[in-house]
Amino acid sequence: MAKKLKTSGNLSVEDLLPGDILAFKGNPNDDISKLIMKFTGSDVSHGAIFVQKQDNVLAEAGGDGIHARRMKDNSKAREAYVMRHNKAGKYGVQAVVPIAKDYVLQDLPYPYSDLILLGLILIFKHPITNQLISRVVVEFLCLVAAELKTIIEKEKTPGKHTMVCSSYVYQCYLDASKKNPALNR
């Protein structure tokens, strides 16, 4: 479905295409970033979608909601892994771009409640004493998290679909694949 663009070395912002997924390495000086890295067992703590080559724009869900911002091509830029869908053409995955931009235009808030629920799930995802109990606890927490999210969204953000960064990237590709089934392969 996706491939790493390079296994080592540097990519320039100029090398990116619309629809490329950026998985940013965590910031060891940021508490939330450190927690995400610890509980996921990864060096990544944030995700985004590159949406526009002209002006080098990416779309992301961050602390202030879902927004677009310009990327800088400099040595101080945050290091990221870049994934490109295997169906990307010369101009990227264009089907994802209007969907990502539409979510940006909706001015969706960031669902901080999701971070707490995600944290609980990740804590219990690591094996407790036996795998069956661990799996049951995680499944239960997923159900509880989904229900709590629905309740919180109805109260705080009625009619809006709030997302953390990884959910945002996933949702954009899911929505695009409904209109373009070739993205599922």
CSV table of C-alpha atoms in Angstrom, one decimal:
chain,number,residue,atom,x,y,z
A,1,MET,CA,0.0,0.0,0.0
A,2,ALA,CA,2.8,2.4,0.8
A,3,LYS,CA,6.6,2.5,0.5
A,4,LYS,CA,9.4,4.3,2.2
A,5,LEU,CA,10.9,6.8,-0.1
A,6,LYS,CA,14.5,6.4,1.1
A,7,THR,CA,16.0,4.1,3.7
A,8,SER,CA,18.7,6.6,4.6
A,9,GLY,CA,19.8,10.1,3.7
A,10,ASN,CA,18.0,13.3,3.3
A,11,LEU,CA,14.9,14.3,1.3
A,12,SER,CA,14.2,17.8,0.4
A,13,VAL,CA,10.7,19.3,0.7
A,14,GLU,CA,11.0,19.6,-3.1
A,15,ASP,CA,11.0,15.8,-3.3
A,16,LEU,CA,7.6,15.5,-1.7
A,17,LEU,CA,4.4,14.9,-3.7
A,18,PRO,CA,0.8,15.6,-2.6
A,19,GLY,CA,-0.6,12.7,-0.6
A,20,ASP,CA,2.8,11.8,0.9
A,21,ILE,CA,2.5,10.7,4.5
A,22,LEU,CA,5.0,12.3,6.9
A,23,ALA,CA,5.6,10.5,10.2
A,24,PHE,CA,7.6,12.9,12.4
A,25,LYS,CA,10.2,11.8,14.9
A,26,GLY,CA,9.3,12.6,18.4
A,27,ASN,CA,10.8,15.6,20.3
A,28,PRO,CA,12.6,14.3,23.4
A,29,ASN,CA,12.0,17.7,25.1
A,30,ASP,CA,8.3,17.6,24.7
A,31,ASP,CA,6.3,15.7,27.4
A,32,ILE,CA,3.4,14.6,25.1
A,33,SER,CA,5.9,13.5,22.4
A,34,LYS,CA,7.8,11.5,25.0
A,35,LEU,CA,4.7,9.7,26.3
A,36,ILE,CA,3.5,8.8,22.7
A,37,MET,CA,7.0,7.4,21.9
A,38,LYS,CA,7.1,5.4,25.2
A,39,PHE,CA,3.7,3.9,24.9
A,40,THR,CA,3.9,3.1,21.2
A,41,GLY,CA,7.5,1.8,21.3
A,42,SER,CA,8.3,4.0,18.3
A,43,ASP,CA,10.4,7.1,17.7
A,44,VAL,CA,7.5,8.7,15.9
A,45,SER,CA,5.0,11.0,17.6
A,46,HIS,CA,3.2,12.9,14.9
A,47,GLY,CA,1.7,12.4,11.4
A,48,ALA,CA,0.7,14.7,8.6
A,49,ILE,CA,-0.1,14.7,4.9
A,50,PHE,CA,1.7,16.8,2.3
A,51,VAL,CA,-1.0,18.5,0.3
A,52,GLN,CA,0.5,21.2,-2.0
A,53,LYS,CA,3.8,21.4,-3.8
A,54,GLN,CA,3.4,25.1,-4.6
A,55,ASP,CA,4.1,26.8,-1.3
A,56,ASN,CA,5.1,23.4,0.3
A,57,VAL,CA,1.9,22.9,2.4
A,58,LEU,CA,1.1,20.0,4.8
A,59,ALA,CA,-2.1,19.3,6.6
A,60,GLU,CA,-2.1,18.0,10.2
A,61,ALA,CA,-4.1,17.6,13.3
A,62,GLY,CA,-2.3,19.3,16.2
A,63,GLY,CA,-3.0,20.9,19.5
A,64,ASP,CA,-5.0,23.7,17.8
A,65,GLY,CA,-7.1,21.4,15.6
A,66,ILE,CA,-6.8,20.4,12.0
A,67,HIS,CA,-4.8,23.0,10.0
A,68,ALA,CA,-2.5,23.5,7.1
A,69,ARG,CA,0.9,25.0,7.3
A,70,ARG,CA,3.9,25.7,5.2
A,71,MET,CA,7.0,23.5,5.5
A,72,LYS,CA,10.5,24.8,5.7
A,73,ASP,CA,13.4,23.1,3.9
A,74,ASN,CA,16.2,23.7,6.3
A,75,SER,CA,18.5,21.9,8.7
A,76,LYS,CA,16.4,22.8,11.7
A,77,ALA,CA,13.3,21.1,10.4
A,78,ARG,CA,11.9,18.2,12.4
A,79,GLU,CA,13.1,14.8,11.0
A,80,ALA,CA,10.4,12.7,9.5
A,81,TYR,CA,9.9,9.4,7.7
A,82,VAL,CA,8.1,9.8,4.4
A,83,MET,CA,5.8,7.2,2.9
A,84,ARG,CA,4.3,7.3,-0.5
A,85,HIS,CA,1.3,5.3,-1.6
A,86,ASN,CA,2.2,2.7,-4.2
A,87,LYS,CA,-0.5,4.1,-6.5
A,88,ALA,CA,1.0,7.6,-6.4
A,89,GLY,CA,1.6,9.0,-9.9
A,90,LYS,CA,3.8,11.7,-11.2
A,91,TYR,CA,1.7,14.2,-9.3
A,92,GLY,CA,1.2,12.2,-6.1
A,93,VAL,CA,-2.1,10.9,-4.8
A,94,GLN,CA,-4.4,13.7,-5.9
A,95,ALA,CA,-7.6,12.0,-4.6
A,96,VAL,CA,-6.4,12.6,-1.0
A,97,VAL,CA,-5.7,16.3,-1.4
A,98,PRO,CA,-9.3,17.8,-1.5
A,99,ILE,CA,-10.4,15.6,1.3
A,100,ALA,CA,-7.4,16.7,3.5
A,101,LYS,CA,-8.2,20.3,2.6
A,102,ASP,CA,-11.9,19.9,3.3
A,103,TYR,CA,-11.1,18.7,6.9
A,104,VAL,CA,-8.8,21.8,7.3
A,105,LEU,CA,-11.7,24.1,6.2
A,106,GLN,CA,-14.0,22.6,8.8
A,107,ASP,CA,-11.8,24.1,11.5
A,108,LEU,CA,-12.1,21.0,13.6
A,109,PRO,CA,-10.8,21.2,17.2
A,110,TYR,CA,-8.3,18.7,18.6
A,111,PRO,CA,-9.8,15.9,20.6
A,112,TYR,CA,-7.7,15.9,23.8
A,113,SER,CA,-10.0,13.4,25.3
A,114,ASP,CA,-8.8,10.9,22.6
A,115,LEU,CA,-5.2,11.2,23.9
A,116,ILE,CA,-6.3,10.1,27.4
A,117,LEU,CA,-8.3,7.2,26.0
A,118,LEU,CA,-5.5,6.3,23.6
A,119,GLY,CA,-3.0,6.4,26.5
A,120,LEU,CA,-5.2,4.0,28.5
A,121,ILE,CA,-5.4,1.6,25.6
A,122,LEU,CA,-1.7,1.7,25.0
A,123,ILE,CA,-0.9,1.1,28.7
A,124,PHE,CA,-3.0,-2.1,28.6
A,125,LYS,CA,-1.8,-3.1,25.2
A,126,HIS,CA,1.4,-4.4,26.6
A,127,PRO,CA,0.9,-7.9,27.9
A,128,ILE,CA,-0.3,-8.1,31.5
A,129,THR,CA,0.2,-11.6,32.7
A,130,ASN,CA,-1.5,-13.5,30.0
A,131,GLN,CA,-2.3,-12.6,26.4
A,132,LEU,CA,-6.0,-13.5,26.6
A,133,ILE,CA,-6.6,-11.1,29.5
A,134,SER,CA,-4.6,-8.4,27.8
A,135,ARG,CA,-6.5,-8.8,24.6
A,136,VAL,CA,-9.9,-8.7,26.4
A,137,VAL,CA,-8.9,-5.6,28.3
A,138,VAL,CA,-7.7,-3.8,25.2
A,139,GLU,CA,-10.9,-4.8,23.3
A,140,PHE,CA,-13.0,-3.5,26.2
A,141,LEU,CA,-11.0,-0.3,26.4
A,142,CYS,CA,-11.5,0.2,22.6
A,143,LEU,CA,-15.2,-0.1,23.0
A,144,VAL,CA,-15.3,2.2,26.0
A,145,ALA,CA,-13.1,4.7,24.2
A,146,ALA,CA,-15.3,4.7,21.1
A,147,GLU,CA,-18.4,5.2,23.2
A,148,LEU,CA,-16.8,8.0,25.3
A,149,LYS,CA,-15.6,9.7,22.2
A,150,THR,CA,-19.2,9.6,20.8
A,151,ILE,CA,-20.6,11.1,24.0
A,152,ILE,CA,-17.9,13.8,24.3
A,153,GLU,CA,-18.2,14.8,20.6
A,154,LYS,CA,-22.0,15.1,20.9
A,155,GLU,CA,-21.5,17.4,23.9
A,156,LYS,CA,-18.4,19.4,22.9
A,157,THR,CA,-18.4,19.3,19.1
A,158,PRO,CA,-21.8,18.3,17.8
A,159,GLY,CA,-21.8,17.2,14.1
A,160,LYS,CA,-18.0,17.4,13.8
A,161,HIS,CA,-15.6,14.5,13.4
A,162,THR,CA,-12.6,15.3,15.5
A,163,MET,CA,-9.3,13.4,15.0
A,164,VAL,CA,-5.8,13.1,16.3
A,165,CYS,CA,-3.0,13.2,13.8
A,166,SER,CA,-2.8,9.5,12.9
A,167,SER,CA,-6.6,9.3,12.7
A,168,TYR,CA,-6.6,12.3,10.4
A,169,VAL,CA,-4.1,10.7,7.9
A,170,TYR,CA,-6.0,7.4,8.0
A,171,GLN,CA,-9.4,9.1,7.5
A,172,CYS,CA,-8.2,11.1,4.5
A,173,TYR,CA,-7.0,8.0,2.8
A,174,LEU,CA,-10.1,6.0,3.8
A,175,ASP,CA,-12.4,8.7,2.3
A,176,ALA,CA,-10.3,8.9,-0.8
A,177,SER,CA,-10.4,5.1,-1.3
A,178,LYS,CA,-14.2,5.2,-1.2
A,179,LYS,CA,-14.2,7.4,-4.3
A,180,ASN,CA,-11.1,5.7,-5.8
A,181,PRO,CA,-11.0,1.9,-5.0
A,182,ALA,CA,-7.6,1.5,-6.6
A,183,LEU,CA,-6.2,3.2,-3.4
A,184,ASN,CA,-7.2,0.0,-1.5
A,185,ARG,CA,-4.6,-2.1,-3.4
